[in-house]
Amino acid sequence: MGQTPMTGAASKTDQYGLGSYPAIIREPLVAMRMLASAGVAATFDHVRTISLLRLHNRFVDRRRREKFVASLEQATNADAPRVRTTMPEEVAEAVHCAPLPSKTVKWAIDAAGLDPAEYHLVDVGSGWGFALEVASELPFRSLTGVEFDGGFHEMAVRNFEDFAARGTVAPGRVTLKHESALETDLPAEPLVVLLANPFGEQIMARFLDRLAASLKAHPRPVCILYVNPTQAHLFDRPGLDEIALQGASARLLRLFSPYRVRAYRWHG
Ligand SMILES: C[S@@+](CC[C@H](N)C(=O)[O-])C[C@H]1O[C@@H](n2cnc3c(N)ncnc32)[C@H](O)[C@@H]1O
């Protein structure tokens, strides 16, 4: 286990070297560069995602985001990353932290037909705890966040201490682990594993192997909610079945979620 500075996977803005431009110029420039390099469909998808994210952040989650005493929006120098890794590729493949919209989390759980009361939810790559706080409103048995970046982990700890002090999330309901996804011991209980596109192909493949090994050691129901499923091809493996998303929440996800969602059940 090591501690290294994090660089991480580049955002579209970094990828096109446009980080120094003000947002009003930067975004049309990103769209133009994407059109030239990735084509119309990918550009449309990107613009749809960014627009819906803005709408969720401004009109649905503004109040919720303001409840967090520690987040990137309020970052201080103390939040410099210290990363726990098992291998350098984890840093190269890490996706920068952007919390999921609360509606995406809740629609996904409902559309997959999951009864929270039957599961322990683990958010793998939990950032400063935004999705965990959303999920803590549902009757999950308990919740765990696994985050390899020490800065984000400490923000999450501060946030849940504050929620406990204000009585909005019971102390002990959420366990926060400063660990790599490739070292963490998953709870030996029925699990909902939330993956908000935390990492790329190599790490995802290794993480799925670890999950398979954990299931072999402790057979139990395991469902995976994979949001923004950029590595969905890896889930086409023995033991994993895709769950068809159904009902009103599935339609809401399709129409209004910035990110697509896929759900899987493991018949380990
Ligand atoms: C998109 S953010 C997740 C945000 C969070 N799930 C939420 O919705 O509030 C992805 C997170 O995964 C973390 N991460 C990336 N690779 C990781 C790894 N190998 N082990 C643990 N965490 C990792 C990143 O540091 C980042 O905070």
Tab-separated table of C-alpha atoms and ligand atoms in Angstrom:
chain	number	residue	atom	x	y	z
A	1	MET	CA	0.000	0.000	0.000
A	2	GLY	CA	1.546	3.354	-0.986
A	3	GLN	CA	0.842	7.056	-0.709
A	4	THR	CA	1.420	8.985	-3.901
A	5	PRO	CA	0.345	12.351	-5.308
A	6	MET	CA	-2.599	12.037	-7.667
A	7	THR	CA	-2.782	13.255	-11.235
A	8	GLY	CA	-5.707	11.127	-12.449
A	9	ALA	CA	-7.676	10.793	-15.682
A	10	ALA	CA	-8.102	14.064	-17.579
A	11	SER	CA	-11.442	15.851	-17.981
A	12	LYS	CA	-12.462	16.946	-21.490
A	13	THR	CA	-11.264	20.484	-20.641
A	14	ASP	CA	-7.805	19.231	-19.654
A	15	GLN	CA	-7.724	16.826	-22.569
A	16	TYR	CA	-8.095	19.730	-25.013
A	17	GLY	CA	-5.792	22.064	-23.009
A	18	LEU	CA	-8.567	24.624	-22.380
A	19	GLY	CA	-8.343	24.853	-18.577
A	20	SER	CA	-7.248	28.520	-18.556
A	21	TYR	CA	-10.296	29.831	-20.495
A	22	PRO	CA	-13.393	31.201	-18.710
A	23	ALA	CA	-16.307	28.702	-18.744
A	24	ILE	CA	-18.379	30.758	-21.182
A	25	ILE	CA	-15.680	30.380	-23.876
A	26	ARG	CA	-14.302	27.042	-22.737
A	27	GLU	CA	-17.466	25.023	-23.187
A	28	PRO	CA	-18.230	25.988	-26.807
A	29	LEU	CA	-14.522	25.375	-27.562
A	30	VAL	CA	-14.666	21.897	-25.971
A	31	ALA	CA	-17.782	21.158	-28.079
A	32	MET	CA	-16.057	22.342	-31.292
A	33	ARG	CA	-12.927	20.284	-30.620
A	34	MET	CA	-15.046	17.258	-29.768
A	35	LEU	CA	-17.059	17.642	-32.976
A	36	ALA	CA	-13.831	17.567	-34.965
A	37	SER	CA	-12.233	14.657	-33.091
A	38	ALA	CA	-15.101	12.497	-31.804
A	39	GLY	CA	-18.064	13.212	-34.118
A	40	VAL	CA	-21.623	14.439	-33.723
A	41	ALA	CA	-23.056	11.646	-31.540
A	42	ALA	CA	-20.307	11.854	-28.871
A	43	THR	CA	-20.497	15.662	-28.844
A	44	PHE	CA	-24.276	15.627	-28.472
A	45	ASP	CA	-23.922	13.147	-25.606
A	46	HIS	CA	-21.337	15.344	-23.877
A	47	VAL	CA	-23.450	18.514	-24.246
A	48	ARG	CA	-26.543	16.649	-22.950
A	49	THR	CA	-24.600	15.375	-19.905
A	50	ILE	CA	-23.161	18.784	-19.027
A	51	SER	CA	-26.520	20.552	-19.479
A	52	LEU	CA	-28.430	18.038	-17.343
A	53	LEU	CA	-25.706	18.117	-14.669
A	54	ARG	CA	-26.060	21.913	-14.466
A	55	LEU	CA	-29.843	21.609	-14.153
A	56	HIS	CA	-29.595	18.996	-11.377
A	57	ASN	CA	-26.925	20.952	-9.510
A	58	ARG	CA	-28.831	24.230	-9.714
A	59	PHE	CA	-32.455	23.201	-9.364
A	60	VAL	CA	-32.504	19.851	-7.545
A	61	ASP	CA	-29.334	19.490	-5.461
A	62	ARG	CA	-28.374	23.084	-4.627
A	63	ARG	CA	-29.677	22.917	-1.034
A	64	ARG	CA	-28.215	19.430	-0.501
A	65	ARG	CA	-24.786	20.501	-1.772
A	66	GLU	CA	-24.831	23.476	0.599
A	67	LYS	CA	-25.254	21.103	3.571
A	68	PHE	CA	-21.745	19.704	3.036
A	69	VAL	CA	-19.207	21.505	5.212
A	70	ALA	CA	-16.360	20.011	3.146
A	71	SER	CA	-16.335	19.529	-0.622
A	72	LEU	CA	-14.289	20.540	-3.638
A	73	GLU	CA	-16.515	23.623	-3.811
A	74	GLN	CA	-15.154	24.630	-0.394
A	75	ALA	CA	-11.696	23.092	-0.685
A	76	THR	CA	-8.758	24.383	1.326
A	77	ASN	CA	-5.057	23.634	0.990
A	78	ALA	CA	-5.463	20.971	3.647
A	79	ASP	CA	-7.300	18.964	0.999
A	80	ALA	CA	-4.185	18.117	-1.025
A	81	PRO	CA	-4.543	14.522	-2.174
A	82	ARG	CA	-2.754	11.630	-0.491
A	83	VAL	CA	-3.619	8.522	-2.353
A	84	ARG	CA	-3.633	4.912	-1.102
A	85	THR	CA	-2.866	2.607	-3.943
A	86	THR	CA	-1.823	-0.948	-4.592
A	87	MET	CA	-0.369	-0.110	-8.035
A	88	PRO	CA	0.426	3.100	-9.973
A	89	GLU	CA	-2.243	2.403	-12.606
A	90	GLU	CA	-4.868	3.176	-9.975
A	91	VAL	CA	-3.827	6.825	-10.048
A	92	ALA	CA	-3.576	6.961	-13.837
A	93	GLU	CA	-7.055	5.481	-14.230
A	94	ALA	CA	-8.835	7.372	-11.434
A	95	VAL	CA	-11.685	9.570	-12.579
A	96	HIS	CA	-11.886	13.008	-10.959
A	97	CYS	CA	-14.489	13.351	-8.254
A	98	ALA	CA	-17.856	14.718	-9.360
A	99	PRO	CA	-20.775	13.709	-7.135
A	100	LEU	CA	-23.728	11.922	-8.693
A	101	PRO	CA	-27.010	13.813	-8.858
A	102	SER	CA	-29.275	12.660	-6.017
A	103	LYS	CA	-32.071	11.800	-8.470
A	104	THR	CA	-29.748	9.505	-10.450
A	105	VAL	CA	-28.929	7.576	-7.250
A	106	LYS	CA	-32.557	7.225	-6.166
A	107	TRP	CA	-33.993	6.490	-9.638
A	108	ALA	CA	-31.298	3.835	-10.212
A	109	ILE	CA	-32.056	1.986	-6.953
A	110	ASP	CA	-35.778	2.050	-7.669
A	111	ALA	CA	-35.524	1.144	-11.371
A	112	ALA	CA	-33.353	-1.888	-10.513
A	113	GLY	CA	-36.093	-3.081	-8.137
A	114	LEU	CA	-33.746	-3.161	-5.130
A	115	ASP	CA	-35.217	-3.193	-1.638
A	116	PRO	CA	-32.673	-1.181	0.398
A	117	ALA	CA	-33.754	-2.913	3.612
A	118	GLU	CA	-32.130	-6.119	2.331
A	119	TYR	CA	-28.687	-4.652	1.572
A	120	HIS	CA	-25.556	-2.932	2.805
A	121	LEU	CA	-24.601	-0.249	0.257
A	122	VAL	CA	-20.923	0.285	-0.596
A	123	ASP	CA	-19.965	3.334	-2.660
A	124	VAL	CA	-16.624	2.431	-4.247
A	125	GLY	CA	-14.890	5.759	-4.884
A	126	SER	CA	-17.041	7.715	-2.452
A	127	GLY	CA	-15.448	11.162	-2.795
A	128	TRP	CA	-16.612	13.520	-0.044
A	129	GLY	CA	-19.712	11.402	0.600
A	130	PHE	CA	-22.392	13.042	-1.521
A	131	ALA	CA	-23.994	9.855	-2.902
A	132	LEU	CA	-23.611	8.193	0.504
A	133	GLU	CA	-25.590	10.966	2.151
A	134	VAL	CA	-28.302	10.596	-0.501
A	135	ALA	CA	-28.430	6.809	-0.041
A	136	SER	CA	-28.453	7.171	3.761
A	137	GLU	CA	-31.985	8.588	3.430
A	138	LEU	CA	-33.128	5.157	2.197
A	139	PRO	CA	-33.529	2.257	4.637
A	140	PHE	CA	-30.263	0.443	3.742
A	141	ARG	CA	-29.054	-1.824	6.578
A	142	SER	CA	-25.857	0.224	6.652
A	143	LEU	CA	-23.506	2.044	4.296
A	144	THR	CA	-19.774	2.121	3.568
A	145	GLY	CA	-17.684	4.527	1.486
A	146	VAL	CA	-14.300	3.472	0.102
A	147	GLU	CA	-12.102	6.324	-1.115
A	148	PHE	CA	-8.379	6.178	-1.928
A	149	ASP	CA	-7.782	9.926	-1.950
A	150	GLY	CA	-6.951	11.115	1.590
A	151	GLY	CA	-8.182	14.668	0.893
A	152	PHE	CA	-11.622	13.458	-0.207
A	153	HIS	CA	-11.779	10.861	2.567
A	154	GLU	CA	-11.100	13.538	5.205
A	155	MET	CA	-13.792	15.758	3.681
A	156	ALA	CA	-16.244	12.848	3.957
A	157	VAL	CA	-15.269	12.289	7.603
A	158	ARG	CA	-15.868	15.992	8.378
A	159	ASN	CA	-19.214	15.927	6.551
A	160	PHE	CA	-20.567	12.895	8.402
A	161	GLU	CA	-19.315	14.210	11.773
A	162	ASP	CA	-21.281	17.346	11.011
A	163	PHE	CA	-24.396	15.397	9.922
A	164	ALA	CA	-24.197	13.380	13.151
A	165	ALA	CA	-23.866	16.567	15.218
A	166	ARG	CA	-26.914	18.009	13.446
A	167	GLY	CA	-28.831	14.748	13.829
A	168	THR	CA	-29.448	14.235	10.081
A	169	VAL	CA	-27.444	10.983	9.747
A	170	ALA	CA	-27.081	8.746	12.806
A	171	PRO	CA	-23.489	8.334	14.065
A	172	GLY	CA	-22.062	4.987	12.879
A	173	ARG	CA	-24.639	4.543	10.106
A	174	VAL	CA	-21.972	5.261	7.474
A	175	THR	CA	-18.474	3.746	7.690
A	176	LEU	CA	-15.766	5.642	5.793
A	177	LYS	CA	-12.620	3.812	4.698
A	178	HIS	CA	-9.478	5.464	3.360
A	179	GLU	CA	-8.540	2.532	1.140
A	180	SER	CA	-7.980	1.482	-2.409
A	181	ALA	CA	-10.815	-0.372	-4.108
A	182	LEU	CA	-8.260	-3.106	-4.722
A	183	GLU	CA	-7.436	-3.643	-1.039
A	184	THR	CA	-10.717	-3.042	0.730
A	185	ASP	CA	-12.518	-5.998	2.322
A	186	LEU	CA	-16.110	-5.840	1.175
A	187	PRO	CA	-18.647	-6.408	3.990
A	188	ALA	CA	-19.769	-10.055	4.184
A	189	GLU	CA	-23.434	-9.111	3.856
A	190	PRO	CA	-25.864	-8.781	0.926
A	191	LEU	CA	-24.434	-5.838	-1.014
A	192	VAL	CA	-25.419	-3.092	-3.369
A	193	VAL	CA	-22.132	-1.909	-4.881
A	194	LEU	CA	-22.354	1.603	-6.296
A	195	LEU	CA	-19.762	2.369	-8.968
A	196	ALA	CA	-19.976	5.960	-10.193
A	197	ASN	CA	-17.456	5.371	-12.968
A	198	PRO	CA	-14.556	5.603	-10.504
A	199	PHE	CA	-11.858	4.034	-12.681
A	200	GLY	CA	-10.838	2.705	-16.082
A	201	GLU	CA	-10.522	-0.722	-17.614
A	202	GLN	CA	-7.541	-2.289	-15.834
A	203	ILE	CA	-8.657	-1.359	-12.344
A	204	MET	CA	-12.286	-2.237	-13.027
A	205	ALA	CA	-11.261	-5.697	-14.247
A	206	ARG	CA	-9.202	-6.257	-11.090
A	207	PHE	CA	-11.975	-4.914	-8.886
A	208	LEU	CA	-14.495	-7.337	-10.448
A	209	ASP	CA	-12.051	-10.192	-9.830
A	210	ARG	CA	-11.829	-9.157	-6.174
A	211	LEU	CA	-15.599	-9.002	-5.930
A	212	ALA	CA	-15.822	-12.498	-7.447
A	213	ALA	CA	-13.282	-13.779	-4.877
A	214	SER	CA	-15.204	-12.124	-2.019
A	215	LEU	CA	-18.400	-13.812	-3.248
A	216	LYS	CA	-16.694	-17.167	-3.417
A	217	ALA	CA	-15.462	-16.780	0.168
A	218	HIS	CA	-18.834	-15.444	1.432
A	219	PRO	CA	-21.674	-16.373	-0.941
A	220	ARG	CA	-24.380	-13.698	-0.708
A	221	PRO	CA	-26.651	-11.582	-2.936
A	222	VAL	CA	-24.656	-8.825	-4.667
A	223	CYS	CA	-26.046	-6.187	-7.023
A	224	ILE	CA	-23.997	-3.587	-8.816
A	225	LEU	CA	-25.245	-0.183	-9.901
A	226	TYR	CA	-22.852	1.088	-12.541
A	227	VAL	CA	-23.402	4.769	-13.312
A	228	ASN	CA	-21.804	6.223	-16.444
A	229	PRO	CA	-20.806	2.683	-17.455
A	230	THR	CA	-17.757	3.338	-19.608
A	231	GLN	CA	-16.372	-0.183	-19.023
A	232	ALA	CA	-19.644	-2.099	-19.404
A	233	HIS	CA	-17.967	-4.690	-21.660
A	234	LEU	CA	-16.131	-6.033	-18.571
A	235	PHE	CA	-19.445	-6.958	-16.980
A	236	ASP	CA	-20.130	-9.504	-19.680
A	237	ARG	CA	-18.668	-12.347	-17.597
A	238	PRO	CA	-19.911	-15.597	-16.048
A	239	GLY	CA	-22.012	-15.083	-12.945
A	240	LEU	CA	-23.125	-11.559	-13.785
A	241	ASP	CA	-26.602	-10.911	-15.218
A	242	GLU	CA	-27.838	-7.513	-16.254
A	243	ILE	CA	-30.998	-6.341	-14.477
A	244	ALA	CA	-33.536	-4.706	-16.798
A	245	LEU	CA	-34.377	-1.261	-15.402
A	246	GLN	CA	-38.127	-0.878	-15.091
A	247	GLY	CA	-40.994	1.432	-14.235
A	248	ALA	CA	-41.312	5.191	-13.941
A	249	SER	CA	-37.794	5.544	-12.474
A	250	ALA	CA	-36.289	3.808	-15.516
A	251	ARG	CA	-38.064	6.312	-17.781
A	252	LEU	CA	-36.910	9.237	-15.622
A	253	LEU	CA	-33.327	7.931	-15.775
A	254	ARG	CA	-33.501	7.667	-19.552
A	255	LEU	CA	-34.927	11.135	-20.022
A	256	PHE	CA	-33.426	13.247	-17.265
A	257	SER	CA	-30.324	11.621	-15.772
A	258	PRO	CA	-27.036	13.118	-16.996
A	259	TYR	CA	-25.535	9.623	-16.748
A	260	ARG	CA	-26.733	6.296	-18.058
A	261	VAL	CA	-27.032	3.490	-15.506
A	262	ARG	CA	-26.620	-0.262	-15.812
A	263	ALA	CA	-27.498	-2.697	-13.033
A	264	TYR	CA	-26.230	-6.243	-12.507
A	265	ARG	CA	-26.927	-9.143	-10.205
A	266	TRP	CA	-24.144	-11.577	-9.344
A	267	HIS	CA	-25.074	-15.245	-9.173
A	268	GLY	CA	-21.793	-16.168	-7.508
B	1	LIG	C1	-16.897	10.206	-9.631
B	1	LIG	S1	-16.133	10.285	-8.057
B	1	LIG	C2	-17.328	9.543	-7.041
B	1	LIG	C3	-18.251	10.422	-6.322
B	1	LIG	C4	-19.153	9.740	-5.327
B	1	LIG	N1	-19.418	8.344	-5.645
B	1	LIG	C5	-20.447	10.499	-5.259
B	1	LIG	O1	-21.291	10.316	-6.138
B	1	LIG	O2	-20.597	11.308	-4.341
B	1	LIG	C6	-14.976	8.936	-8.192
B	1	LIG	C7	-14.131	8.750	-6.946
B	1	LIG	O3	-13.436	7.514	-7.055
B	1	LIG	C8	-12.204	7.659	-6.377
B	1	LIG	N2	-11.321	6.575	-6.843
B	1	LIG	C9	-10.747	6.445	-8.068
B	1	LIG	N3	-10.000	5.337	-8.139
B	1	LIG	C10	-10.099	4.721	-6.926
B	1	LIG	C11	-9.559	3.503	-6.393
B	1	LIG	N4	-8.761	2.727	-7.103
B	1	LIG	N5	-9.878	3.175	-5.126
B	1	LIG	C12	-10.706	3.953	-4.376
B	1	LIG	N6	-11.234	5.129	-4.832
B	1	LIG	C13	-10.953	5.498	-6.095
B	1	LIG	C14	-11.745	9.058	-6.802
B	1	LIG	O4	-10.774	9.583	-5.917
B	1	LIG	C15	-13.075	9.829	-6.763
B	1	LIG	O5	-13.266	10.445	-5.515
